[in-house]
Short mmCIF file of C-alpha atoms in Angstrom, two decimals:
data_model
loop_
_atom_site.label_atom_id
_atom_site.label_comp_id
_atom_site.label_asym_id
_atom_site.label_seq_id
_atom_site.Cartn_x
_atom_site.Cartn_y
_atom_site.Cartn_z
CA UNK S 22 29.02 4.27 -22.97
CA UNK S 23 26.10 2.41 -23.70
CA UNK S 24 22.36 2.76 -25.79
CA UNK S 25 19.43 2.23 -24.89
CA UNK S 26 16.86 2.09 -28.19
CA UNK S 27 12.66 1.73 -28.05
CA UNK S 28 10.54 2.42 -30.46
CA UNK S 29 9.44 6.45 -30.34
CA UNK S 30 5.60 5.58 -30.27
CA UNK S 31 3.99 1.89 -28.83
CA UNK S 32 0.36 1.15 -29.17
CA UNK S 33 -1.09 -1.34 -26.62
CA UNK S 34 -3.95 -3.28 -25.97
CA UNK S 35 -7.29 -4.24 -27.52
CA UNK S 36 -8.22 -2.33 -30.39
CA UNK S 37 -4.46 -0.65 -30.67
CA UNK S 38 -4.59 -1.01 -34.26
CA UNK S 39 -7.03 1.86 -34.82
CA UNK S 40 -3.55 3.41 -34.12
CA UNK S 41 -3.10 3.60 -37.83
CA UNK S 42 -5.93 6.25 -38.21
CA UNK S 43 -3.46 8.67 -36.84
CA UNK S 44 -0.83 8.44 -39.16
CA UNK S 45 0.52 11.18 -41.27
CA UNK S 46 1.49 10.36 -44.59
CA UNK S 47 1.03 10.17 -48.50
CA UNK S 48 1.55 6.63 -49.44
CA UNK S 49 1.92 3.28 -47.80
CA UNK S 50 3.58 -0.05 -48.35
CA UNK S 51 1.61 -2.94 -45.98
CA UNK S 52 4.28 -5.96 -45.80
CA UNK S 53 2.48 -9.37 -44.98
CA UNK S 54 2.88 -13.19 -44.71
CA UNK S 55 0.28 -15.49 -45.37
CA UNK S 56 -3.19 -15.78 -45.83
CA UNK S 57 -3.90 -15.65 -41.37
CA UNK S 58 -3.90 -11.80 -41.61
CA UNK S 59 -6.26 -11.49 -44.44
CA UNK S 60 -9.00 -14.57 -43.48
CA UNK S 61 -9.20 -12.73 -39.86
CA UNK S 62 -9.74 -9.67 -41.31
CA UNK S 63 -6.91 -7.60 -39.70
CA UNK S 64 -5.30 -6.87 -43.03
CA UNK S 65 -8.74 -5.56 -44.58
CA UNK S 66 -8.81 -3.18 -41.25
CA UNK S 67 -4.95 -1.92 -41.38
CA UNK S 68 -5.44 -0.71 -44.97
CA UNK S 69 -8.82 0.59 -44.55
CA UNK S 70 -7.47 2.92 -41.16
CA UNK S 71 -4.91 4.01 -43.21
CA UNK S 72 -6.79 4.90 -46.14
CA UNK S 73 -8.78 7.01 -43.52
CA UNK S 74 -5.69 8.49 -42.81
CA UNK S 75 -5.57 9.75 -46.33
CA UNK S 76 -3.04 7.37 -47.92
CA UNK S 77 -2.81 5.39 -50.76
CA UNK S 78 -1.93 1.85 -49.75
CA UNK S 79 -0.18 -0.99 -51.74
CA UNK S 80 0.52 -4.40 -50.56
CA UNK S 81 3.55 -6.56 -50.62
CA UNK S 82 2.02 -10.19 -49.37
CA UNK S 83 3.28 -13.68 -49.61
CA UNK S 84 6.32 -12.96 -47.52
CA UNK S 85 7.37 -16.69 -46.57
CA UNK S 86 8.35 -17.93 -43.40
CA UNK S 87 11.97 -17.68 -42.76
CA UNK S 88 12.09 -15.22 -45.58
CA UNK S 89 14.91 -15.09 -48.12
CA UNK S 90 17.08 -12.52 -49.78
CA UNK S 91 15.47 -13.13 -52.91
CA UNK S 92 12.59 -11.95 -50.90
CA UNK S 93 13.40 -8.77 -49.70
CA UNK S 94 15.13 -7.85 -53.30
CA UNK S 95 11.90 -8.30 -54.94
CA UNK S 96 10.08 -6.24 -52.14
CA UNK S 97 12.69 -3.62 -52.17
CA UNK S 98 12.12 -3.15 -55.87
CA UNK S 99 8.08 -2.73 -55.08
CA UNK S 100 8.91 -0.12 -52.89
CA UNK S 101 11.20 2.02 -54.85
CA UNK S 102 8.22 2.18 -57.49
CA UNK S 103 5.72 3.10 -54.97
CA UNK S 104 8.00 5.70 -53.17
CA UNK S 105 5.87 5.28 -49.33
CA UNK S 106 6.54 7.14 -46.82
CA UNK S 107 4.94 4.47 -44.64
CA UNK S 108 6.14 1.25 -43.98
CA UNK S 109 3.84 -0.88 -42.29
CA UNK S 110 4.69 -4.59 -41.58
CA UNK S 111 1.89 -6.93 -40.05
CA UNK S 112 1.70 -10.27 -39.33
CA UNK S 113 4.43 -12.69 -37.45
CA UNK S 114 8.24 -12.11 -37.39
CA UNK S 115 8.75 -13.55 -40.67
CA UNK S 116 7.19 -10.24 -42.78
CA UNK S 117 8.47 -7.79 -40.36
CA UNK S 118 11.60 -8.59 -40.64
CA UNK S 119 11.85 -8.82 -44.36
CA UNK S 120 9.84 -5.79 -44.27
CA UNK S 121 12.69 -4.14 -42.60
CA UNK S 122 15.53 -5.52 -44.82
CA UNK S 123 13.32 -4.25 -47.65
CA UNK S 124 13.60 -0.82 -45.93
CA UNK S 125 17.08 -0.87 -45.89
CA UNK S 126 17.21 -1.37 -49.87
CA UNK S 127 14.57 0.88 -50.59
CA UNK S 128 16.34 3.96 -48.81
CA UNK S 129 19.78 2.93 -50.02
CA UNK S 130 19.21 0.72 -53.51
CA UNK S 131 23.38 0.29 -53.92
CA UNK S 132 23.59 -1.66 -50.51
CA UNK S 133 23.73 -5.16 -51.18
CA UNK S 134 22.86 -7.98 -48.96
CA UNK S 135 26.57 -8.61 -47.78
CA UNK S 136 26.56 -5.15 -46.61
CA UNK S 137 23.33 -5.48 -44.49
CA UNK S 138 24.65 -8.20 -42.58
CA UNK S 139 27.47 -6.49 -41.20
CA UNK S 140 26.57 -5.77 -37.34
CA UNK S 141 25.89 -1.98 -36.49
CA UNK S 142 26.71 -1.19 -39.88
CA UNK S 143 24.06 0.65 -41.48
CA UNK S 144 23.87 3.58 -43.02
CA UNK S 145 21.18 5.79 -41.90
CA UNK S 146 17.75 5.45 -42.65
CA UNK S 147 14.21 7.49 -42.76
CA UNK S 148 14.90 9.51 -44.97
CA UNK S 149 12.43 8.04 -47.25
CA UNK S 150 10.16 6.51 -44.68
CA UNK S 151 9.34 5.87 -41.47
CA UNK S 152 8.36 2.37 -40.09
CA UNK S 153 5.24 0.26 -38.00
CA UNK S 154 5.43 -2.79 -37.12
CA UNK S 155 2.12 -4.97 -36.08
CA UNK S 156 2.79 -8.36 -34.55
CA UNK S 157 0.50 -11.11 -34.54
CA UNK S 158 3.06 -14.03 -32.98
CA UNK S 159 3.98 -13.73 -29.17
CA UNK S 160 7.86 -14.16 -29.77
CA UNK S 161 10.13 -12.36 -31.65
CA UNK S 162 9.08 -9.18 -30.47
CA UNK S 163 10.68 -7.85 -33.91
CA UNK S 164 8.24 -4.46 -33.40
CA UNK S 165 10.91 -3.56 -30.82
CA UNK S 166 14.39 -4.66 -31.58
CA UNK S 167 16.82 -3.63 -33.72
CA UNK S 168 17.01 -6.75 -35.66
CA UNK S 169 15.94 -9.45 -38.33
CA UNK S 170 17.02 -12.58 -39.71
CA UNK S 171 16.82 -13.10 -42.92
CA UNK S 172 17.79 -16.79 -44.88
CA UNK S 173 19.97 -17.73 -47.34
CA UNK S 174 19.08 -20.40 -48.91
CA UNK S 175 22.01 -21.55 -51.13
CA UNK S 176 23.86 -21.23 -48.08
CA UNK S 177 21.50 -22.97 -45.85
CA UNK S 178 22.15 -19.98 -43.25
CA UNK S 179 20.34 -17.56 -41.61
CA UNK S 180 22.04 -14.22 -41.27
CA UNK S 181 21.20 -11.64 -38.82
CA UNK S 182 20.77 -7.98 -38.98
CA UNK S 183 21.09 -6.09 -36.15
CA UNK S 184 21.35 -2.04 -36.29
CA UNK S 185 19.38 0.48 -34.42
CA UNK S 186 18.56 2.20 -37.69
CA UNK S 187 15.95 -0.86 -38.47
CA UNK S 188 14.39 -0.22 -34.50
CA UNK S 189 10.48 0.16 -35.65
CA UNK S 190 9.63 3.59 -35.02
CA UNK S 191 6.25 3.14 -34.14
CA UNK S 192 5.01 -0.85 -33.02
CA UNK S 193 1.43 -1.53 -32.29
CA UNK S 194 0.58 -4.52 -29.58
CA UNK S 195 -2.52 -5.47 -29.97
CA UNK S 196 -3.85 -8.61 -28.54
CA UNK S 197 -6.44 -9.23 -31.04
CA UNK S 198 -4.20 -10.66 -33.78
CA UNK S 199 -2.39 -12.79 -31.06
CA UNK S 200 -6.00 -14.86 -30.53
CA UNK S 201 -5.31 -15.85 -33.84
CA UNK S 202 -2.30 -18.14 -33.66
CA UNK S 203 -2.29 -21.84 -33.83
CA UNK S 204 -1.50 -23.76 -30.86
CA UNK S 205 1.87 -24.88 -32.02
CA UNK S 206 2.92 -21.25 -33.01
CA UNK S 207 1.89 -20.58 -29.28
CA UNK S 208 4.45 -22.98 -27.89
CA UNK S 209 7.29 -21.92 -30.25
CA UNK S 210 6.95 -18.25 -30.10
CA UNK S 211 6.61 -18.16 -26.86
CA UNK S 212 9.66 -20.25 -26.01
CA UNK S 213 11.63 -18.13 -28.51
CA UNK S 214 10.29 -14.99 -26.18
CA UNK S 215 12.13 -16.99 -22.65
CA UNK S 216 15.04 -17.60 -24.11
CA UNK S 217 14.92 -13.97 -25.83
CA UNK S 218 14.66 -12.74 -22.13
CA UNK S 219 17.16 -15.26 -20.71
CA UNK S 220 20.00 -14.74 -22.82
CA UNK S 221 19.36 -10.84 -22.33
CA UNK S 222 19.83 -11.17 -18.28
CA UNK S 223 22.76 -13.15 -18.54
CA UNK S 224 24.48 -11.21 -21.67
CA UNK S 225 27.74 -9.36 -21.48
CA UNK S 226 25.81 -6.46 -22.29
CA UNK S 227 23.37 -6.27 -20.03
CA UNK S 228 22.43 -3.49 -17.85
CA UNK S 229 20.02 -1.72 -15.20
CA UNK S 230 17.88 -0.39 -18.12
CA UNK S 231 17.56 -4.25 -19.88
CA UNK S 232 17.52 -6.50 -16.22
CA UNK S 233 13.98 -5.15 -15.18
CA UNK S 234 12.17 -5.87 -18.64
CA UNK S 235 14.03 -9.28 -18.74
CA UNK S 236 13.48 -10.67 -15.42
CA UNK S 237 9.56 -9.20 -15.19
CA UNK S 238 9.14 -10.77 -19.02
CA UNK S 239 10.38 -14.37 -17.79
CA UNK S 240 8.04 -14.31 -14.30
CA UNK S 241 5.18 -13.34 -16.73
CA UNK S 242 6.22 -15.89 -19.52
CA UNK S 243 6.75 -19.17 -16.36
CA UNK S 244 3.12 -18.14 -15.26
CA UNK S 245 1.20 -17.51 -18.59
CA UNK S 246 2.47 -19.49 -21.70
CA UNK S 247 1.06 -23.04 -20.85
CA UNK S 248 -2.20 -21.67 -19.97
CA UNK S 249 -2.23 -19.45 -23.51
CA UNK S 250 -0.91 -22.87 -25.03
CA UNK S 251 -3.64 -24.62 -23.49
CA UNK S 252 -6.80 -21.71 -24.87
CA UNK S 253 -6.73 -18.96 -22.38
CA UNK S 254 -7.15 -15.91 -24.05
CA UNK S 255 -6.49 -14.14 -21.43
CA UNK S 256 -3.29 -15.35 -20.78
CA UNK S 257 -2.80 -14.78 -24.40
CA UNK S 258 -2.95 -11.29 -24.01
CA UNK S 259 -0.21 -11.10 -21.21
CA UNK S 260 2.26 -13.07 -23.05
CA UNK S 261 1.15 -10.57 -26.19
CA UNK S 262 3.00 -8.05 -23.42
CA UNK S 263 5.79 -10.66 -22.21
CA UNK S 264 7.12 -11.05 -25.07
CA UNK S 265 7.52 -7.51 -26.32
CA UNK S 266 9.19 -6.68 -22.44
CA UNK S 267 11.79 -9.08 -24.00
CA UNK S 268 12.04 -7.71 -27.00
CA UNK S 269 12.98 -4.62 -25.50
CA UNK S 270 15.52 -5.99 -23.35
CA UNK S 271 17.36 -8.12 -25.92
CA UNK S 272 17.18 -5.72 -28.27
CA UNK S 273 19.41 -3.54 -26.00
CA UNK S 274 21.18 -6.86 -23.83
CA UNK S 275 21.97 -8.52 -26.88
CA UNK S 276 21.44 -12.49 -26.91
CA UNK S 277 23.73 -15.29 -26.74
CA UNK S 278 24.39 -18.75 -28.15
CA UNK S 279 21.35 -20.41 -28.37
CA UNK S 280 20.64 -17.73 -31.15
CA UNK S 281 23.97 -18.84 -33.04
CA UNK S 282 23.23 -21.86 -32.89
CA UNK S 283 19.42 -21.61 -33.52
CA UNK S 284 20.41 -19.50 -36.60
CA UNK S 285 23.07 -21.60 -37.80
CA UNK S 286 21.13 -25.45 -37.91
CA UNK S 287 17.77 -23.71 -38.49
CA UNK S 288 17.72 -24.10 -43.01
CA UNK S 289 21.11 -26.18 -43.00
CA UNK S 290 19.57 -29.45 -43.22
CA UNK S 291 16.40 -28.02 -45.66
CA UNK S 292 16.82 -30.24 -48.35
CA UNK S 293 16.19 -33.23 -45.72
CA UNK S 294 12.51 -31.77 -45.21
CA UNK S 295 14.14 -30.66 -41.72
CA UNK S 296 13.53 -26.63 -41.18
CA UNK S 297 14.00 -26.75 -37.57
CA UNK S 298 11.48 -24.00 -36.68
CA UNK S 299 13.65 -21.10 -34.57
CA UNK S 300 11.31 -20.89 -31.48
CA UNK S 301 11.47 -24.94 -31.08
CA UNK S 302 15.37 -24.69 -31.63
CA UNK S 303 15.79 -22.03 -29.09
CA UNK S 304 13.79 -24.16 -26.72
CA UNK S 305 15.77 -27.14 -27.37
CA UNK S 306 19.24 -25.42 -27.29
CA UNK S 307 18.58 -23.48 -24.16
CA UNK S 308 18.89 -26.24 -21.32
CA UNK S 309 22.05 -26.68 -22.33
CA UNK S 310 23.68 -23.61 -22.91
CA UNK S 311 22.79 -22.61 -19.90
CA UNK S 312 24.50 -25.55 -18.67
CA UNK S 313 27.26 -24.26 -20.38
CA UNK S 314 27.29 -21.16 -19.50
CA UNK S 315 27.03 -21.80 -15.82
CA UNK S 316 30.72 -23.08 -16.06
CA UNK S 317 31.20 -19.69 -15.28
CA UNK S 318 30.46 -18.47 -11.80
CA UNK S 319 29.60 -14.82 -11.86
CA UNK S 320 27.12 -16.30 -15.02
CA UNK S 321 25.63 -19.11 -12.65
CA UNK S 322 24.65 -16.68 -10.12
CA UNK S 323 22.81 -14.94 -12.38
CA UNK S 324 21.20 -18.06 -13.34
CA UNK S 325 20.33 -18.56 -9.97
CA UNK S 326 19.12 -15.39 -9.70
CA UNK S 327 16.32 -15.72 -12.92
CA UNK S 328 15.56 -18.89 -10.33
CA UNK S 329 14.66 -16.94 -7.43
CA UNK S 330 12.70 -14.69 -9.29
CA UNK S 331 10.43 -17.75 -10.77
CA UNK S 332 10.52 -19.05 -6.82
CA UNK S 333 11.75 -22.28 -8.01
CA UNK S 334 13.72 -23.19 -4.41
CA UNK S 335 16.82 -24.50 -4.02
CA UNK S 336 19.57 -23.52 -1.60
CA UNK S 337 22.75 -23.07 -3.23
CA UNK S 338 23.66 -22.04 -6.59
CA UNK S 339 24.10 -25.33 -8.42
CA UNK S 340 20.87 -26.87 -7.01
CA UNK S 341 19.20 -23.48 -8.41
CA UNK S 342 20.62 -23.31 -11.73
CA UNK S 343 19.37 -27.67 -11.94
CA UNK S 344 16.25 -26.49 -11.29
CA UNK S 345 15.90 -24.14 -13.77
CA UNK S 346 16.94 -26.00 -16.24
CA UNK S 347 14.19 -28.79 -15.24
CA UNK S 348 11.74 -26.11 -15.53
CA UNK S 349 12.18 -25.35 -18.83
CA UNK S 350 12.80 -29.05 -20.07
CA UNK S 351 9.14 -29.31 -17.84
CA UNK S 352 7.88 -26.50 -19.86
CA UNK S 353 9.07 -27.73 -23.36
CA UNK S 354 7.31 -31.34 -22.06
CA UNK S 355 4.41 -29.37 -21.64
CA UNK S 356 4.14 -27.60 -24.93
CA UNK S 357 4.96 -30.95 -26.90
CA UNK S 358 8.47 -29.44 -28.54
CA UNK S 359 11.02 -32.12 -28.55
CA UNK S 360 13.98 -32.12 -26.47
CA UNK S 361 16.47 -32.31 -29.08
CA UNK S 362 17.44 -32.54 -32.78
CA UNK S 363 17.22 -36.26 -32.70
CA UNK S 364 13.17 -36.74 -32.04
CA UNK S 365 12.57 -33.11 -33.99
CA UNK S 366 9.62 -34.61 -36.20
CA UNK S 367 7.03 -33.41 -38.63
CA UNK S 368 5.23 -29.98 -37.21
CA UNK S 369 8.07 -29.64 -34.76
CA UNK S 370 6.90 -32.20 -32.94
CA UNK S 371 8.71 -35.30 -31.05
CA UNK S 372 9.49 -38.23 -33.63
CA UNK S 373 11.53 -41.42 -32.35
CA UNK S 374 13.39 -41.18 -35.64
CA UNK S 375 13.51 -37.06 -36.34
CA UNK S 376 14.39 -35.33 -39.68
CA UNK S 377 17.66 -35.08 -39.57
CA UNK S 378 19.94 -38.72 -39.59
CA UNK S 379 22.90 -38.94 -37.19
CA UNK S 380 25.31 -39.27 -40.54
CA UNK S 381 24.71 -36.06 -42.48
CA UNK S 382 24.66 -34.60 -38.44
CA UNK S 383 27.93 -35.03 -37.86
CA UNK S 384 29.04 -34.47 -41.06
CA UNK S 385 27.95 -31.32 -41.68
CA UNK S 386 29.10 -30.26 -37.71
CA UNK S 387 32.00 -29.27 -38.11
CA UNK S 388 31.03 -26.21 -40.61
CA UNK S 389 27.80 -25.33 -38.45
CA UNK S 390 29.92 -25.12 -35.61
CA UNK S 391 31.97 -22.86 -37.50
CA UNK S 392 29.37 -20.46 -38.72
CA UNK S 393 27.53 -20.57 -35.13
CA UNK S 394 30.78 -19.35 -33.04
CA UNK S 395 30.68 -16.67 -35.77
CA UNK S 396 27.35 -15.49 -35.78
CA UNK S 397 26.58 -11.97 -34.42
CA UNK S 398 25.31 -13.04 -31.40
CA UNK S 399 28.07 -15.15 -30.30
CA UNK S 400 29.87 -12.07 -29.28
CA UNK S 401 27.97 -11.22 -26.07
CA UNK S 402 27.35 -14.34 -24.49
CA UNK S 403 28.86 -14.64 -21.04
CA UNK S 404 31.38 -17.64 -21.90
CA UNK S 405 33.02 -17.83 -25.09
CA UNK S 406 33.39 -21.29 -27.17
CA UNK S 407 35.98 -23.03 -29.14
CA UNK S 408 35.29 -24.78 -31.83
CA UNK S 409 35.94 -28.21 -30.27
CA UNK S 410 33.21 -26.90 -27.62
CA UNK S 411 30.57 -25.58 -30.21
CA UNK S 412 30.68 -28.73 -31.79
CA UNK S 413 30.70 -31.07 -28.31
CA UNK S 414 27.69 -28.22 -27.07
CA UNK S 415 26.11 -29.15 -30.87
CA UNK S 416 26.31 -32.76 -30.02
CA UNK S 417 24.58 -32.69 -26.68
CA UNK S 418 21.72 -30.44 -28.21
CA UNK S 419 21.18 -33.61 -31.03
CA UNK S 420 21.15 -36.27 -28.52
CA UNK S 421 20.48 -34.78 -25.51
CA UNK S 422 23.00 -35.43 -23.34
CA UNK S 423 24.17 -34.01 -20.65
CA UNK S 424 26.59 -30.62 -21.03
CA UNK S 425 29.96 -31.77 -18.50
CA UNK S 426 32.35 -29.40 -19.96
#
């Protein structure tokens, strides 16, 4: 037997915030990053519909990128004093998600972190509140899925959380707050939304429900996310929509390795100056895992398959599966993320001589290799590692060399 898990309610399209009129409610707690939300306004507008709703509103803001447990303790604490019945995060993936590890302490204040990370483990929540999420990024699709990823920083790993019980109940898409985004959060996010929709066609737990939203997201993500990159708003919009089609796939696929691995090197070198955003390490890492994975053959004709469907040619499986992986090197060319760890510079950009020094690479290798192979989403992708392989897959993704075994 198998789930399939949405969101109960999803608001879509221009002006979906006014959603937030309609809510029912006494108090609520508005969880948000940065300053983007507030200088555009949006902010301002959430807590004014819901103060139309008749609620009191209080705001949790500052949530960092790549939030930390520290983080969500301190935000948990704000909302056991406050007692919402609302929980509204808005903003990129980095406040909804720590919005929803904060709802996990809130509802249950003996859980400790530890506890949360352990994969369909949570107890069950809303029975103090009831969660929205608003996204302004075109990527994570966090408003959908049944996960977050939340940093350690003494540990220099990010953890994921993945339970149904943290699946938003209500999301609102609105392509407004996507206009927003820098160009470089374009590229990122959006690469972080193909490989979301990728790893969900090809994962071992995959299905009929989860192939339709993951092969329409990746025709709609090939034909609109240079041209958003690149100003159009209106292919803005769509990928606003692609992204949260993947969301809803993965979130019920599962990923695969480029996650672990994205997870795993992402705050391991931060002392070096070297976060290595998540979108751009997905983008990098996904050439060759699919490389990888396409060792297998029932996993290379599905491959082949995502190639047909982008009407990329080639005649036999090999030649198709080449040619998708050219695309997306062609694509990652196009939105000016590097190729690999080596040349991952300042603003994720390419740098001869990147952040992170061969040495302290291939020192630390080993033990990221380690924690990758067991990260939660290791588990359902279509061919299994060793360790010896993590780490030779690890090495190809810091030079960029070609994936032969």
């Amino acid at each position: 037997m198998a789930r399939f898990t949405l969101p109960r309610d999803l608001y879509h399209g221009k002006g979906a915030l006014e959603a937030l009129k309609s809510f029912d409610g006494q108090r609520a707690m508005v969880c948000v990053g940065g300053g983007s939300m507030k200088r555009f306004g949006f902010l301002d507008r959430a807590v004014s519909y819901l103060n139309q709703a008749g609620m009191e509103v209080q705001i949790i803001d500052g949530i960092e990128p790549d939030p930390s447990v520290e983080t969500v303790m301190r935000g948990a604490e704000k909302m056991i004093a406050f007692q919402p019945d609302w929980i509204v995060a808005i903003g990129g993936g980095s406040p909804i998600d720590a919005a929803k590890a904060m709802w996990i302490k809130y509802e249950h204040p003996e859980i400790e972190f530890e506890d949360m990370i352990k994969v369909f483990g949570l107890p069950k929540l809303r029975k103090k509140a009831r969660f929205c999420a608003i996204p302004s990024t075109s990527g994570t699709a966090t408003e959908v899925t049944a996960f977050a990823v939340i940093t350690d920083y003494k540990k220099g790993i990010k953890y994921p959380l993945a339970d149904f019980e943290i699946t938003p109940d209500v999301a609102i898409v609105d392509p407004d707050l996507a206009e927003t985004m820098p160009q470089k959060l374009v590229a990122q996010t959006g690469m972080d939304a193909m490989t979301h929709a990728i790893e969900a066609y090809v994962s071992t737990a995959h299905s009929d429900y989860t192939d339709p939203l993951a092969i329409f997201a990746i025709t709609m993500i090939q034909k609109n996310l240079v041209d958003s990159y690149n100003g159009n708003m209106h292919c803005r919009s769509t990928m606003h929509n692609a992204q949260c089609l993947a969301g809803m796939s993965f979130s019920n696929a599962l990923l695969g390795i480029v996650h672990s691995m994205a997870h795993k090197t992402g705050a391991v070198f931060e002392e070096l100056g070297a976060h290595i955003v998540h979108g751009a390490a997905n983008a990098m890492y996904l050439p060759k895992v699919i490389a990888f994975n396409a060792k297998d053959k029932a996993t290379a004709e599905r491959y082949a398959a995502i190639a047909d469907f982008m009407d990329l040619g080639g005649n036999t499986t090999e030649e198709k599966v080449s040619l998708l992986i050219s695309h997306l090197r062609k694509m990652n060319d196009a939105l000016h993320i590097p190729q690999c760890i080596q040349h991952y510079g300042a603003d994720g950009l390419y740098a001869e001589h990147g952040f992170v020094p061969e040495e302290i690479f291939l020192e630390r290798l080993p033990e990221i290799a380690k924690n990758a192979i067991a990260d939660a989403c290791t588990g359902s992708n279509p061919r299994q590692p060793s360790q010896e392989e993590m780490e030779q897959l690890l090495k190809c993704c810091y030079y960029d060399t070609e994936v032969d075994f």
